[in-house]
Short mmCIF file of C-alpha atoms in Angstrom, two decimals:
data_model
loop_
_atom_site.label_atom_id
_atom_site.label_comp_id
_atom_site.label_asym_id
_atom_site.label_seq_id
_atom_site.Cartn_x
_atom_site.Cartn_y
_atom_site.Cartn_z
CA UNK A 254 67.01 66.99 97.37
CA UNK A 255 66.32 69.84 99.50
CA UNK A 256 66.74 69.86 103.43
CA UNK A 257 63.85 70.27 104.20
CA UNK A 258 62.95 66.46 102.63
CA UNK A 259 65.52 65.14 103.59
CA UNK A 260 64.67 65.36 107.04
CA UNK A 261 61.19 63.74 105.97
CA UNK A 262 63.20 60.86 104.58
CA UNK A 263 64.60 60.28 107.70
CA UNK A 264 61.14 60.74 109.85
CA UNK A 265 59.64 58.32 107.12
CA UNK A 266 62.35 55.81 107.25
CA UNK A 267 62.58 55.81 111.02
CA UNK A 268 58.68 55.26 111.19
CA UNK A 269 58.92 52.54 108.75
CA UNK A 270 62.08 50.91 111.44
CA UNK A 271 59.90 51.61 114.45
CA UNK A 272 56.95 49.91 112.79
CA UNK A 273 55.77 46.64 113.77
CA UNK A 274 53.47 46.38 110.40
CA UNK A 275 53.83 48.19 107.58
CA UNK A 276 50.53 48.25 105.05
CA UNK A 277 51.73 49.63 102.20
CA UNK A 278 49.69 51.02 99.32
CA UNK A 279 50.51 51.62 96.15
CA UNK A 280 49.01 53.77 93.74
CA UNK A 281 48.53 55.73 89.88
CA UNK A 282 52.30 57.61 90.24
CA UNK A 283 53.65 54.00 89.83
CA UNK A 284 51.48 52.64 86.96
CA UNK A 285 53.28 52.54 83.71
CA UNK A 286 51.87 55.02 80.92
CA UNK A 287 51.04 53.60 77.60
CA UNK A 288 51.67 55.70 74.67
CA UNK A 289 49.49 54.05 71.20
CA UNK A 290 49.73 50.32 72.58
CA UNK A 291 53.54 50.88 73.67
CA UNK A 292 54.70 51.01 76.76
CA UNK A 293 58.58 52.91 77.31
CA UNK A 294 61.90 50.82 78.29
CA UNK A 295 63.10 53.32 80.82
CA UNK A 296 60.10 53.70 82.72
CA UNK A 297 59.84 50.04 83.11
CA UNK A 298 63.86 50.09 83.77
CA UNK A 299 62.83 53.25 86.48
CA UNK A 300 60.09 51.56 88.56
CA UNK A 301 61.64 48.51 88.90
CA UNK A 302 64.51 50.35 90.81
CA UNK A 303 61.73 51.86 92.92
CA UNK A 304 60.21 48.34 93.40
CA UNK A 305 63.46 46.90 94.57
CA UNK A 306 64.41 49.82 97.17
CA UNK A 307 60.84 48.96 98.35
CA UNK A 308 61.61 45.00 98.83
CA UNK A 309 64.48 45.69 100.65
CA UNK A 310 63.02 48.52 103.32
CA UNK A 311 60.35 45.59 103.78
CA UNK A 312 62.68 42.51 103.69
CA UNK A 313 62.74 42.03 107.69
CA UNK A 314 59.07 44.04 108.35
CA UNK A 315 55.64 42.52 108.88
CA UNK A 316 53.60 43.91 105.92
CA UNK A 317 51.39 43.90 103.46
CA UNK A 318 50.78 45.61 100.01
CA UNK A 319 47.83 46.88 98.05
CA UNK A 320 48.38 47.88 94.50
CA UNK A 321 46.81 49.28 92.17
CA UNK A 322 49.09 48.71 89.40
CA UNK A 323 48.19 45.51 86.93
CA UNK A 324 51.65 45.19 85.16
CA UNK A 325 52.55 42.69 87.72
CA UNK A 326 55.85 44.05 88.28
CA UNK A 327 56.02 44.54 91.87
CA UNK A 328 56.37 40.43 92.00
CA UNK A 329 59.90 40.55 90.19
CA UNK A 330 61.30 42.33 92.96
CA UNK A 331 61.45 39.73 95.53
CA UNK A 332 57.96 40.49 97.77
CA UNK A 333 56.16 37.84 98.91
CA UNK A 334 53.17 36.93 96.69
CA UNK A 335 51.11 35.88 99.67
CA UNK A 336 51.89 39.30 101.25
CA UNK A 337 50.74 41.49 98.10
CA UNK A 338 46.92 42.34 96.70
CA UNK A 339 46.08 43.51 93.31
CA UNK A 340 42.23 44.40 93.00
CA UNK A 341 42.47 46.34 90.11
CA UNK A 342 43.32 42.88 88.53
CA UNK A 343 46.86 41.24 86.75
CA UNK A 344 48.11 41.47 82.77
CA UNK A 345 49.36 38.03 83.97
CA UNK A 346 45.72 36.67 84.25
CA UNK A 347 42.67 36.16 81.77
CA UNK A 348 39.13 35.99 81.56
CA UNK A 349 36.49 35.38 79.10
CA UNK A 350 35.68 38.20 77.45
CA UNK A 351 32.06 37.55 77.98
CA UNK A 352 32.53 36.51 81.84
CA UNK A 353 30.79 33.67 80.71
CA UNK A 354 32.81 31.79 83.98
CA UNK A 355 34.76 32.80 86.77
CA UNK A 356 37.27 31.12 85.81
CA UNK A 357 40.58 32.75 86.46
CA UNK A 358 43.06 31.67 83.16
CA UNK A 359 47.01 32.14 84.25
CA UNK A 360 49.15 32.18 81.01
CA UNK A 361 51.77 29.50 79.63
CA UNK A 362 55.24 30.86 80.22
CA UNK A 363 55.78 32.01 76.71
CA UNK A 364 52.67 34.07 77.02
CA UNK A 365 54.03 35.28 80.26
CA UNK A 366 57.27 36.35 78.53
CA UNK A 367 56.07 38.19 75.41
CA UNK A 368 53.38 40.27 78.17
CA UNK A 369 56.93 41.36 80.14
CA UNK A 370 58.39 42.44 76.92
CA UNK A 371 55.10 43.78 76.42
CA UNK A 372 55.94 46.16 79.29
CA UNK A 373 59.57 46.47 78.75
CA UNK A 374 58.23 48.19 75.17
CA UNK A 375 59.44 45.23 72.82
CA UNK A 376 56.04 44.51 71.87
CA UNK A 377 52.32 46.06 70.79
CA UNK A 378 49.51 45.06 73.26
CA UNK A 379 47.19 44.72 70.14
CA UNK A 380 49.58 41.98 69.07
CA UNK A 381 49.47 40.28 72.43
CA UNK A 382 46.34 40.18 72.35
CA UNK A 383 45.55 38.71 69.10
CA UNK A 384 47.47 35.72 70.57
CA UNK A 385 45.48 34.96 73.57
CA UNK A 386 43.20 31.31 73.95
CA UNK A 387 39.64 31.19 73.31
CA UNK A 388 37.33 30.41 76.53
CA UNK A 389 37.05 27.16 77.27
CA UNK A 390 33.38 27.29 78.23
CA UNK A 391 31.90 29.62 75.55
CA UNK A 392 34.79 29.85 72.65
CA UNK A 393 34.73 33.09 73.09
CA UNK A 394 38.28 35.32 73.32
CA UNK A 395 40.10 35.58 76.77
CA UNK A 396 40.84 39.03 77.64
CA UNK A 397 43.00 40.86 80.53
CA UNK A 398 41.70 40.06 83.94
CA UNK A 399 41.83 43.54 85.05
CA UNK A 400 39.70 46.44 86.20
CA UNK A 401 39.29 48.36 82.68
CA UNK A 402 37.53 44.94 81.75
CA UNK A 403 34.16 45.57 80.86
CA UNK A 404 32.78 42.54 82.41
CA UNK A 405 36.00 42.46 85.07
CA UNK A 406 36.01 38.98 86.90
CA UNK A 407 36.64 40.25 90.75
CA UNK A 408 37.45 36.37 91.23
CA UNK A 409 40.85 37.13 90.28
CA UNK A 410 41.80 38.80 93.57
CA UNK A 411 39.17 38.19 95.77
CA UNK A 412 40.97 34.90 97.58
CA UNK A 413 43.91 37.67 98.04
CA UNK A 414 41.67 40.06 98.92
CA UNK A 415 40.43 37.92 102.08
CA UNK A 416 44.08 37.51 103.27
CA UNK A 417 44.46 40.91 103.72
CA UNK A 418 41.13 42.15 105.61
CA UNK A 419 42.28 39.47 108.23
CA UNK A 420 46.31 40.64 108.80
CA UNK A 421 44.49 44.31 108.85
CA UNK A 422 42.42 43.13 111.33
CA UNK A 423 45.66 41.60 113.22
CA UNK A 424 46.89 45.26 113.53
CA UNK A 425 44.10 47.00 115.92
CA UNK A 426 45.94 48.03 118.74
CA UNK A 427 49.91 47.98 117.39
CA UNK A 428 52.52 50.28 116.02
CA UNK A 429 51.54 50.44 112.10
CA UNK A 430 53.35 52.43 109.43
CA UNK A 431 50.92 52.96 106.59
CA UNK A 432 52.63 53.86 103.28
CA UNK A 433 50.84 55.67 100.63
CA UNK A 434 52.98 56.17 97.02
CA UNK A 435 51.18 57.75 94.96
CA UNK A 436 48.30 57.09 95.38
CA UNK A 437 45.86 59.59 94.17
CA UNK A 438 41.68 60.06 93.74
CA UNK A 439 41.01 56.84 90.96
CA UNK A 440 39.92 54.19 93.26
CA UNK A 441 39.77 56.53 96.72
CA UNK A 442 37.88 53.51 98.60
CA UNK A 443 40.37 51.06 98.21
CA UNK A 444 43.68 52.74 99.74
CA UNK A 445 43.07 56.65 100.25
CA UNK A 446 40.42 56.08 102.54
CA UNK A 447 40.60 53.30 104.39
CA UNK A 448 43.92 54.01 104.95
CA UNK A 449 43.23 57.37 106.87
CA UNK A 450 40.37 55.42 108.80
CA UNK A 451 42.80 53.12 109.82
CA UNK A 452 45.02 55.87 110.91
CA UNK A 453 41.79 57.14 113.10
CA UNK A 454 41.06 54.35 114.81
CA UNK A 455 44.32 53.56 115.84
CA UNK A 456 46.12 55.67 117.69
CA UNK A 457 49.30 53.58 117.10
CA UNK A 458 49.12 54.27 113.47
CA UNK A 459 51.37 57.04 111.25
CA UNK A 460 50.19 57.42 107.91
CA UNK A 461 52.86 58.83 105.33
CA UNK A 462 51.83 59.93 102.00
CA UNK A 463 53.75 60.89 99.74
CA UNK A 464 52.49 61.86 96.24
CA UNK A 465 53.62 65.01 93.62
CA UNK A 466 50.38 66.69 94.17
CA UNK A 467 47.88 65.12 96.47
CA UNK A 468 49.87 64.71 99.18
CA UNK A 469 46.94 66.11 101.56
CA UNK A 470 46.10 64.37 104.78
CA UNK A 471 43.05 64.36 106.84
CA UNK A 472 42.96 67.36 109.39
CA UNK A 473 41.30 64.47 112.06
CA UNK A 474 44.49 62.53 111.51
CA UNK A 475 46.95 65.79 111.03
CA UNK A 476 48.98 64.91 114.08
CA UNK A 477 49.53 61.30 112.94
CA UNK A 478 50.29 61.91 109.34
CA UNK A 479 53.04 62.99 107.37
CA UNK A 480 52.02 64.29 104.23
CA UNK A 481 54.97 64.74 101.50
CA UNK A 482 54.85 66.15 97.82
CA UNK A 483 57.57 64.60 96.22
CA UNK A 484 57.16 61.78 93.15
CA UNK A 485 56.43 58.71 95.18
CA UNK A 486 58.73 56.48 92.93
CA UNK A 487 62.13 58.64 93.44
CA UNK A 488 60.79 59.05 97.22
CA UNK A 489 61.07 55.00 97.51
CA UNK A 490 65.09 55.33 96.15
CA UNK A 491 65.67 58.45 98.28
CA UNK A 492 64.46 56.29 101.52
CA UNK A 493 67.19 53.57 100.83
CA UNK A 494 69.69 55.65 101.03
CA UNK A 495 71.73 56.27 103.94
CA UNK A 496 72.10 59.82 105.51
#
């Protein structure tokens, strides 16, 4: 790593210890890629690193985090489900294909296993798919409760969703650390922006976004931003360590 980031490191990690909330969002540089229904061992192996480093820089924060990743990974590393938002949706939830209900279907364990293989690369999605439950209401085939749904059930996350617009609203007026990782132009109204108009309004906050290309920040926010281009998943592992 060259000296130049390493001294962001340090600003970043001594924002994040200064902090007294830390909103963390996390974006498209952390979604796994899936290659003809497979997914690849050693990306899985790779972001769960990054996932843990994360847990432990939060372990004795305030925070929150808004993902948009739907692989569900981020809750094997030890955050705290209430604490964590996923409106793009969950693998680890179903809906009728049809939306025929609202009705939010969690998986039986074994289910639950073969969709973690799924993402560890031991298994075809096409052939977890085949084995999901009919709807209960209409017969019809459950599907993935997640955003690339055609008929996407928002029901999933919305009860989530509500716990977070009220600990943002807890932070007007204190020392926040907002976190971007990669978090690019996909869904700009869910993270990007709000999180730079939360930086605005609140001249206690520091955004830092890091991201291997837009790593931009708003020139209103210029002197409260830290904008770093660097992949946001080996950034997370480069903050943990010690200097």
């Amino acid at each position: 790593m060259k000296n130049g980031v390493r001294a962001e490191v340090q600003k970043v990690r001594e924002n994040i210890k200064e902090a007294e909330l830390v909103l963390v969002g996390i974006g498209e540089e952390f979604i796994l890629k899936e290659a003809h229904g497979r997914f690849k061992r050693e990306e899985y192996d790779a972001r769960r690193a990054a996932y843990q480093e994360l847990q432990t820089l939060l372990q004795n924060k305030n925070y929150f985090v808004i993902t948009l990743c739907t692989d569900g990974m981020i809750r094997e590393a030890g955050l705290k489900d209430e604490r964590i938002v996923e409106p793009c949706g969950s693998c680890y939830r179903l809906q009728c294909v049809d939306k025929c209900t609202d009705t939010i279907i969690v998986p039986e364990d074994d289910l639950k296993k073969r969709i973690k293989s799924m993402f560890q690369g031991a298994e075809d999605k096409k052939d977890i798919e085949k084995s999901f439950p009919a709807c209960m209401k209409c017969g019809k085939k459950l599907i993935w409760n997640t955003v690339e749904t055609e008929n996407y059930a928002e029901k999933g996350y919305l009860d989530q969703w509500n716990v977070y617009t009220k600990w943002l609203q807890g932070t007007v007026n204190h020392k926040v650390c907002l976190l971007e990782l990669g978090v690019g132009m996909k869904f700009p109204t869910v993270i990007r922006w709000p999180f730079e108009k939360v930086t605005y309004f609140n001249n206690k906050a520091v955004l830092v976004r890091i991201h291997s290309r837009l790593f931009q920040t708003a020139e209103e926010i210029k002197d409260r931003s830290i904008g770093i281009e660097y992949n946001s998943a080996d950034f997370v592992k480069e903050l943990s360590i010690e200097v």
